[in-house]
Amino acid sequence: MNDWEIGGTQNKWVCPSDRHLQLRAQLKSGWCVRTATARSPTKAKAQGCCITEAEQEVIRSVLARAEMSKAHEQQRIGKMVDRFEKMKNRATGNGVTQCHLCSTDFGLLASKSYAAMCFDCRKYVCQRNCGVETYDPRRRENVFLCKICSEYREVMWKKSGAWFYKELPDYVRPTDNGDVRSPPFYAKTWQHQSKAAQSTGSLPYRHRQLPAIPDQSK
């Protein structure tokens, strides 16, 4: 144990620790340091660390900016969630004989009424107006998605950062009466679906199905 570790003695020069020696060898900055300029951890701990009022103000300003940035991010995600929920609530078709989104009856004469099945929700929608064809990197082929499932993948999964956290982050959803925070069941649902996808080893998009739309006839 050298003088650096025990707190320093009367020696004018002390040998740094092995970690500092290795770092100094890489930086080519010499092998020794002065005792007066390199205080030992024991002396530094005994003297204590004092933060000035200016430094405290800087720390408080940094924390305030972090809270503001977090609030803006929650509001951004809340707007995407609100737009997605409104789109989902506007879907009134049965998804079998009618378009799931616009409720158009399918037929063979009108080109706009050609039916196509969504790869995620397995409901039929208008191929031209109510769905998009996108590339699925897991299947390595193009798949057809309705606009709700496409919005779910792009916004709720990618742009919200849920792909990183494996769940939907906290959000503040805008309402007419004021901002309302995210309900707790969203995080639980995403955690449950992500664990189910890992346990079964199947495609995660198939486990992250959209919540069932309430029956309008009741």
PDB file of C-alpha atoms in Angstrom:
ATOM      1  CA  MET A   1       0.000   0.000   0.000  1.00  0.00           C
ATOM      2  CA  ASN A   2       1.483   3.316  -1.062  1.00  0.00           C
ATOM      3  CA  ASP A   3       1.173   6.822   0.363  1.00  0.00           C
ATOM      4  CA  TRP A   4      -1.710   7.613  -2.022  1.00  0.00           C
ATOM      5  CA  GLU A   5      -3.858   4.894  -0.502  1.00  0.00           C
ATOM      6  CA  ILE A   6      -3.057   5.509   3.179  1.00  0.00           C
ATOM      7  CA  GLY A   7      -3.614   9.254   2.990  1.00  0.00           C
ATOM      8  CA  GLY A   8      -0.155  10.595   2.294  1.00  0.00           C
ATOM      9  CA  THR A   9       2.865  11.247   4.550  1.00  0.00           C
ATOM     10  CA  GLN A  10       5.762  13.670   4.392  1.00  0.00           C
ATOM     11  CA  ASN A  11       7.014  12.274   1.069  1.00  0.00           C
ATOM     12  CA  LYS A  12       7.329  14.891  -1.634  1.00  0.00           C
ATOM     13  CA  TRP A  13       6.536  12.393  -4.369  1.00  0.00           C
ATOM     14  CA  VAL A  14       4.253   9.383  -4.222  1.00  0.00           C
ATOM     15  CA  CYS A  15       3.668   6.537  -6.639  1.00  0.00           C
ATOM     16  CA  PRO A  16       0.158   6.378  -8.105  1.00  0.00           C
ATOM     17  CA  SER A  17      -1.899   3.217  -8.030  1.00  0.00           C
ATOM     18  CA  ASP A  18      -1.585   0.555 -10.709  1.00  0.00           C
ATOM     19  CA  ARG A  19      -4.675   1.853 -12.466  1.00  0.00           C
ATOM     20  CA  HIS A  20      -3.231   5.368 -12.652  1.00  0.00           C
ATOM     21  CA  LEU A  21       0.129   4.000 -13.780  1.00  0.00           C
ATOM     22  CA  GLN A  22      -1.505   2.140 -16.654  1.00  0.00           C
ATOM     23  CA  LEU A  23      -3.481   5.216 -17.668  1.00  0.00           C
ATOM     24  CA  ARG A  24      -0.404   7.457 -17.479  1.00  0.00           C
ATOM     25  CA  ALA A  25       1.550   4.970 -19.585  1.00  0.00           C
ATOM     26  CA  GLN A  26      -1.093   5.206 -22.303  1.00  0.00           C
ATOM     27  CA  LEU A  27      -1.156   9.011 -22.081  1.00  0.00           C
ATOM     28  CA  LYS A  28       2.657   9.232 -21.818  1.00  0.00           C
ATOM     29  CA  SER A  29       2.351  11.732 -18.966  1.00  0.00           C
ATOM     30  CA  GLY A  30       5.003  10.411 -16.565  1.00  0.00           C
ATOM     31  CA  TRP A  31       4.977   8.062 -13.590  1.00  0.00           C
ATOM     32  CA  CYS A  32       4.729  10.244 -10.494  1.00  0.00           C
ATOM     33  CA  VAL A  33       2.531  12.980  -9.099  1.00  0.00           C
ATOM     34  CA  ARG A  34       3.106  15.571  -6.428  1.00  0.00           C
ATOM     35  CA  THR A  35       1.585  14.925  -3.017  1.00  0.00           C
ATOM     36  CA  ALA A  36       0.330  18.501  -2.733  1.00  0.00           C
ATOM     37  CA  THR A  37      -1.611  18.382  -5.998  1.00  0.00           C
ATOM     38  CA  ALA A  38      -2.919  14.821  -5.669  1.00  0.00           C
ATOM     39  CA  ARG A  39      -4.874  14.637  -2.441  1.00  0.00           C
ATOM     40  CA  SER A  40      -5.510  11.217  -1.025  1.00  0.00           C
ATOM     41  CA  PRO A  41      -9.078   9.843  -0.787  1.00  0.00           C
ATOM     42  CA  THR A  42      -8.755   9.794   3.021  1.00  0.00           C
ATOM     43  CA  LYS A  43      -8.015  13.513   3.269  1.00  0.00           C
ATOM     44  CA  ALA A  44     -10.678  14.398   0.718  1.00  0.00           C
ATOM     45  CA  LYS A  45     -13.290  12.427   2.643  1.00  0.00           C
ATOM     46  CA  ALA A  46     -12.278  14.032   5.941  1.00  0.00           C
ATOM     47  CA  GLN A  47     -12.450  17.566   4.573  1.00  0.00           C
ATOM     48  CA  GLY A  48     -15.804  16.976   2.944  1.00  0.00           C
ATOM     49  CA  CYS A  49     -17.161  18.330  -0.308  1.00  0.00           C
ATOM     50  CA  CYS A  50     -18.830  21.709  -0.376  1.00  0.00           C
ATOM     51  CA  ILE A  51     -21.056  22.796  -3.251  1.00  0.00           C
ATOM     52  CA  THR A  52     -21.421  26.495  -3.742  1.00  0.00           C
ATOM     53  CA  GLU A  53     -24.756  28.218  -4.228  1.00  0.00           C
ATOM     54  CA  ALA A  54     -23.943  28.862  -7.894  1.00  0.00           C
ATOM     55  CA  GLU A  55     -23.254  25.171  -8.468  1.00  0.00           C
ATOM     56  CA  GLN A  56     -26.488  24.238  -6.735  1.00  0.00           C
ATOM     57  CA  GLU A  57     -28.371  26.637  -8.987  1.00  0.00           C
ATOM     58  CA  VAL A  58     -26.801  25.028 -12.051  1.00  0.00           C
ATOM     59  CA  ILE A  59     -27.819  21.575 -10.821  1.00  0.00           C
ATOM     60  CA  ARG A  60     -31.379  22.745 -10.179  1.00  0.00           C
ATOM     61  CA  SER A  61     -31.610  24.265 -13.651  1.00  0.00           C
ATOM     62  CA  VAL A  62     -30.399  21.025 -15.230  1.00  0.00           C
ATOM     63  CA  LEU A  63     -32.981  19.011 -13.285  1.00  0.00           C
ATOM     64  CA  ALA A  64     -35.707  21.480 -14.283  1.00  0.00           C
ATOM     65  CA  ARG A  65     -34.795  21.131 -17.961  1.00  0.00           C
ATOM     66  CA  ALA A  66     -34.842  17.350 -17.620  1.00  0.00           C
ATOM     67  CA  GLU A  67     -38.326  17.443 -16.084  1.00  0.00           C
ATOM     68  CA  MET A  68     -39.541  19.778 -18.819  1.00  0.00           C
ATOM     69  CA  SER A  69     -38.129  17.511 -21.523  1.00  0.00           C
ATOM     70  CA  LYS A  70     -39.784  14.505 -19.878  1.00  0.00           C
ATOM     71  CA  ALA A  71     -43.136  16.309 -19.756  1.00  0.00           C
ATOM     72  CA  HIS A  72     -42.894  17.259 -23.435  1.00  0.00           C
ATOM     73  CA  GLU A  73     -42.090  13.654 -24.358  1.00  0.00           C
ATOM     74  CA  GLN A  74     -45.085  12.383 -22.376  1.00  0.00           C
ATOM     75  CA  GLN A  75     -47.331  14.893 -24.131  1.00  0.00           C
ATOM     76  CA  ARG A  76     -45.963  13.860 -27.534  1.00  0.00           C
ATOM     77  CA  ILE A  77     -46.660  10.187 -26.859  1.00  0.00           C
ATOM     78  CA  GLY A  78     -50.074  11.102 -25.435  1.00  0.00           C
ATOM     79  CA  LYS A  79     -51.063  12.829 -28.670  1.00  0.00           C
ATOM     80  CA  MET A  80     -50.099   9.741 -30.671  1.00  0.00           C
ATOM     81  CA  VAL A  81     -52.068   7.493 -28.332  1.00  0.00           C
ATOM     82  CA  ASP A  82     -55.089   9.788 -28.557  1.00  0.00           C
ATOM     83  CA  ARG A  83     -54.961   9.798 -32.366  1.00  0.00           C
ATOM     84  CA  PHE A  84     -54.658   6.012 -32.428  1.00  0.00           C
ATOM     85  CA  GLU A  85     -57.589   5.505 -30.042  1.00  0.00           C
ATOM     86  CA  LYS A  86     -59.810   7.823 -32.088  1.00  0.00           C
ATOM     87  CA  MET A  87     -58.930   5.947 -35.266  1.00  0.00           C
ATOM     88  CA  LYS A  88     -59.734   2.643 -33.583  1.00  0.00           C
ATOM     89  CA  ASN A  89     -63.074   3.901 -32.262  1.00  0.00           C
ATOM     90  CA  ARG A  90     -64.115   5.066 -35.741  1.00  0.00           C
ATOM     91  CA  ALA A  91     -63.908   1.495 -37.060  1.00  0.00           C
ATOM     92  CA  THR A  92     -67.518   0.265 -37.276  1.00  0.00           C
ATOM     93  CA  GLY A  93     -67.398  -2.546 -39.859  1.00  0.00           C
ATOM     94  CA  ASN A  94     -67.579  -6.232 -38.979  1.00  0.00           C
ATOM     95  CA  GLY A  95     -64.370  -7.042 -40.853  1.00  0.00           C
ATOM     96  CA  VAL A  96     -65.923 -10.001 -42.682  1.00  0.00           C
ATOM     97  CA  THR A  97     -68.576  -8.881 -45.152  1.00  0.00           C
ATOM     98  CA  GLN A  98     -67.819  -5.207 -44.574  1.00  0.00           C
ATOM     99  CA  CYS A  99     -64.662  -3.171 -44.428  1.00  0.00           C
ATOM    100  CA  HIS A 100     -63.484  -3.010 -40.860  1.00  0.00           C
ATOM    101  CA  LEU A 101     -62.723   0.712 -41.142  1.00  0.00           C
ATOM    102  CA  CYS A 102     -65.230   2.334 -43.510  1.00  0.00           C
ATOM    103  CA  SER A 103     -68.056  -0.280 -43.310  1.00  0.00           C
ATOM    104  CA  THR A 104     -68.231  -0.588 -47.106  1.00  0.00           C
ATOM    105  CA  ASP A 105     -69.942  -3.787 -48.291  1.00  0.00           C
ATOM    106  CA  PHE A 106     -67.593  -5.945 -50.302  1.00  0.00           C
ATOM    107  CA  GLY A 107     -68.519  -6.844 -53.866  1.00  0.00           C
ATOM    108  CA  LEU A 108     -67.060  -7.951 -57.158  1.00  0.00           C
ATOM    109  CA  LEU A 109     -68.090  -5.018 -59.356  1.00  0.00           C
ATOM    110  CA  ALA A 110     -66.683  -1.975 -57.595  1.00  0.00           C
ATOM    111  CA  SER A 111     -62.900  -1.948 -57.606  1.00  0.00           C
ATOM    112  CA  LYS A 112     -62.772   0.105 -54.438  1.00  0.00           C
ATOM    113  CA  SER A 113     -64.564  -2.627 -52.481  1.00  0.00           C
ATOM    114  CA  TYR A 114     -62.007  -5.388 -53.088  1.00  0.00           C
ATOM    115  CA  ALA A 115     -61.307  -7.075 -49.771  1.00  0.00           C
ATOM    116  CA  ALA A 116     -57.887  -7.804 -48.329  1.00  0.00           C
ATOM    117  CA  MET A 117     -57.098  -9.431 -44.997  1.00  0.00           C
ATOM    118  CA  CYS A 118     -54.900  -7.579 -42.536  1.00  0.00           C
ATOM    119  CA  PHE A 119     -51.893  -9.635 -41.522  1.00  0.00           C
ATOM    120  CA  ASP A 120     -52.064  -8.586 -37.852  1.00  0.00           C
ATOM    121  CA  CYS A 121     -55.733  -8.369 -36.856  1.00  0.00           C
ATOM    122  CA  ARG A 122     -56.991 -10.848 -39.531  1.00  0.00           C
ATOM    123  CA  LYS A 123     -59.886  -8.556 -40.490  1.00  0.00           C
ATOM    124  CA  TYR A 124     -60.901  -7.599 -44.016  1.00  0.00           C
ATOM    125  CA  VAL A 125     -60.577  -4.009 -45.200  1.00  0.00           C
ATOM    126  CA  CYS A 126     -60.697  -2.169 -48.509  1.00  0.00           C
ATOM    127  CA  GLN A 127     -57.487  -2.941 -50.307  1.00  0.00           C
ATOM    128  CA  ARG A 128     -57.100   0.468 -51.945  1.00  0.00           C
ATOM    129  CA  ASN A 129     -58.270   2.986 -49.351  1.00  0.00           C
ATOM    130  CA  CYS A 130     -58.093   1.366 -45.908  1.00  0.00           C
ATOM    131  CA  GLY A 131     -54.823  -0.533 -45.922  1.00  0.00           C
ATOM    132  CA  VAL A 132     -51.163  -0.322 -46.821  1.00  0.00           C
ATOM    133  CA  GLU A 133     -48.590  -2.813 -47.982  1.00  0.00           C
ATOM    134  CA  THR A 134     -45.399  -2.725 -45.944  1.00  0.00           C
ATOM    135  CA  TYR A 135     -42.241  -4.760 -45.627  1.00  0.00           C
ATOM    136  CA  ASP A 136     -41.961  -7.053 -42.618  1.00  0.00           C
ATOM    137  CA  PRO A 137     -38.273  -7.496 -41.695  1.00  0.00           C
ATOM    138  CA  ARG A 138     -38.967 -10.608 -39.623  1.00  0.00           C
ATOM    139  CA  ARG A 139     -40.783 -12.456 -42.389  1.00  0.00           C
ATOM    140  CA  ARG A 140     -38.619 -10.806 -45.069  1.00  0.00           C
ATOM    141  CA  GLU A 141     -41.574 -10.172 -47.315  1.00  0.00           C
ATOM    142  CA  ASN A 142     -44.299  -7.607 -47.936  1.00  0.00           C
ATOM    143  CA  VAL A 143     -47.441  -7.905 -45.821  1.00  0.00           C
ATOM    144  CA  PHE A 144     -50.775  -6.106 -46.019  1.00  0.00           C
ATOM    145  CA  LEU A 145     -51.911  -4.161 -42.952  1.00  0.00           C
ATOM    146  CA  CYS A 146     -55.026  -2.166 -42.233  1.00  0.00           C
ATOM    147  CA  LYS A 147     -54.444   1.459 -41.287  1.00  0.00           C
ATOM    148  CA  ILE A 148     -55.083   0.725 -37.609  1.00  0.00           C
ATOM    149  CA  CYS A 149     -52.429  -1.983 -37.395  1.00  0.00           C
ATOM    150  CA  SER A 150     -50.049   0.089 -39.503  1.00  0.00           C
ATOM    151  CA  GLU A 151     -50.545   3.006 -37.118  1.00  0.00           C
ATOM    152  CA  TYR A 152     -50.011   0.623 -34.219  1.00  0.00           C
ATOM    153  CA  ARG A 153     -46.670  -0.542 -35.569  1.00  0.00           C
ATOM    154  CA  GLU A 154     -45.344   2.823 -36.666  1.00  0.00           C
ATOM    155  CA  VAL A 155     -46.591   5.068 -33.865  1.00  0.00           C
ATOM    156  CA  MET A 156     -47.407   2.975 -30.807  1.00  0.00           C
ATOM    157  CA  TRP A 157     -44.406   0.677 -31.196  1.00  0.00           C
ATOM    158  CA  LYS A 158     -41.658   2.604 -32.999  1.00  0.00           C
ATOM    159  CA  LYS A 159     -42.134   6.356 -32.563  1.00  0.00           C
ATOM    160  CA  SER A 160     -43.165   6.082 -28.916  1.00  0.00           C
ATOM    161  CA  GLY A 161     -39.950   4.261 -27.955  1.00  0.00           C
ATOM    162  CA  ALA A 162     -41.824   1.142 -26.838  1.00  0.00           C
ATOM    163  CA  TRP A 163     -39.477  -1.006 -28.926  1.00  0.00           C
ATOM    164  CA  PHE A 164     -36.657  -0.006 -26.556  1.00  0.00           C
ATOM    165  CA  TYR A 165     -38.489  -0.232 -23.225  1.00  0.00           C
ATOM    166  CA  LYS A 166     -40.527  -3.330 -24.240  1.00  0.00           C
ATOM    167  CA  GLU A 167     -43.630  -1.479 -23.070  1.00  0.00           C
ATOM    168  CA  LEU A 168     -45.478   1.726 -23.767  1.00  0.00           C
ATOM    169  CA  PRO A 169     -43.825   4.586 -21.817  1.00  0.00           C
ATOM    170  CA  ASP A 170     -45.801   6.878 -19.531  1.00  0.00           C
ATOM    171  CA  TYR A 171     -47.771   9.500 -21.404  1.00  0.00           C
ATOM    172  CA  VAL A 172     -50.164  12.393 -20.828  1.00  0.00           C
ATOM    173  CA  ARG A 173     -53.180  12.064 -23.082  1.00  0.00           C
ATOM    174  CA  PRO A 174     -54.873  15.355 -24.052  1.00  0.00           C
ATOM    175  CA  THR A 175     -58.582  15.676 -23.272  1.00  0.00           C
ATOM    176  CA  ASP A 176     -61.168  18.435 -23.305  1.00  0.00           C
ATOM    177  CA  ASN A 177     -61.143  18.682 -19.507  1.00  0.00           C
ATOM    178  CA  GLY A 178     -57.367  18.630 -19.163  1.00  0.00           C
ATOM    179  CA  ASP A 179     -54.423  16.281 -19.338  1.00  0.00           C
ATOM    180  CA  VAL A 180     -54.923  12.761 -18.046  1.00  0.00           C
ATOM    181  CA  ARG A 181     -52.004  10.463 -17.320  1.00  0.00           C
ATOM    182  CA  SER A 182     -51.656   7.034 -18.837  1.00  0.00           C
ATOM    183  CA  PRO A 183     -53.710   4.265 -17.223  1.00  0.00           C
ATOM    184  CA  PRO A 184     -51.645   1.524 -15.586  1.00  0.00           C
ATOM    185  CA  PHE A 185     -53.113  -1.277 -17.685  1.00  0.00           C
ATOM    186  CA  TYR A 186     -51.203  -0.167 -20.777  1.00  0.00           C
ATOM    187  CA  ALA A 187     -47.808  -0.997 -19.279  1.00  0.00           C
ATOM    188  CA  LYS A 188     -49.057  -4.325 -17.915  1.00  0.00           C
ATOM    189  CA  THR A 189     -50.522  -5.290 -21.280  1.00  0.00           C
ATOM    190  CA  TRP A 190     -47.305  -4.568 -23.140  1.00  0.00           C
ATOM    191  CA  GLN A 191     -45.177  -6.382 -20.579  1.00  0.00           C
ATOM    192  CA  HIS A 192     -47.446  -9.418 -20.728  1.00  0.00           C
ATOM    193  CA  GLN A 193     -47.413  -9.518 -24.515  1.00  0.00           C
ATOM    194  CA  SER A 194     -43.645  -9.088 -24.744  1.00  0.00           C
ATOM    195  CA  LYS A 195     -43.095 -11.942 -22.284  1.00  0.00           C
ATOM    196  CA  ALA A 196     -45.528 -14.128 -24.203  1.00  0.00           C
ATOM    197  CA  ALA A 197     -43.659 -13.449 -27.431  1.00  0.00           C
ATOM    198  CA  GLN A 198     -40.346 -14.409 -25.820  1.00  0.00           C
ATOM    199  CA  SER A 199     -41.719 -17.586 -24.237  1.00  0.00           C
ATOM    200  CA  THR A 200     -43.347 -18.890 -27.415  1.00  0.00           C
ATOM    201  CA  GLY A 201     -40.590 -17.757 -29.753  1.00  0.00           C
ATOM    202  CA  SER A 202     -43.126 -16.621 -32.353  1.00  0.00           C
ATOM    203  CA  LEU A 203     -43.491 -13.299 -34.070  1.00  0.00           C
ATOM    204  CA  PRO A 204     -43.954 -10.478 -31.552  1.00  0.00           C
ATOM    205  CA  TYR A 205     -46.414  -8.616 -33.762  1.00  0.00           C
ATOM    206  CA  ARG A 206     -48.852 -11.483 -33.541  1.00  0.00           C
ATOM    207  CA  HIS A 207     -48.837 -11.297 -29.739  1.00  0.00           C
ATOM    208  CA  ARG A 208     -49.238  -7.548 -29.643  1.00  0.00           C
ATOM    209  CA  GLN A 209     -52.750  -7.638 -31.047  1.00  0.00           C
ATOM    210  CA  LEU A 210     -54.921  -4.576 -30.724  1.00  0.00           C
ATOM    211  CA  PRO A 211     -57.565  -4.519 -27.993  1.00  0.00           C
ATOM    212  CA  ALA A 212     -60.987  -5.665 -29.110  1.00  0.00           C
ATOM    213  CA  ILE A 213     -63.280  -2.919 -30.348  1.00  0.00           C
ATOM    214  CA  PRO A 214     -66.425  -2.598 -28.214  1.00  0.00           C
ATOM    215  CA  ASP A 215     -69.594  -3.915 -29.796  1.00  0.00           C
ATOM    216  CA  GLN A 216     -71.630  -0.945 -31.019  1.00  0.00           C
ATOM    217  CA  SER A 217     -74.897  -2.916 -31.001  1.00  0.00           C
ATOM    218  CA  LYS A 218     -74.958  -3.331 -27.192  1.00  0.00           C
TER     219      LYS A 218
END
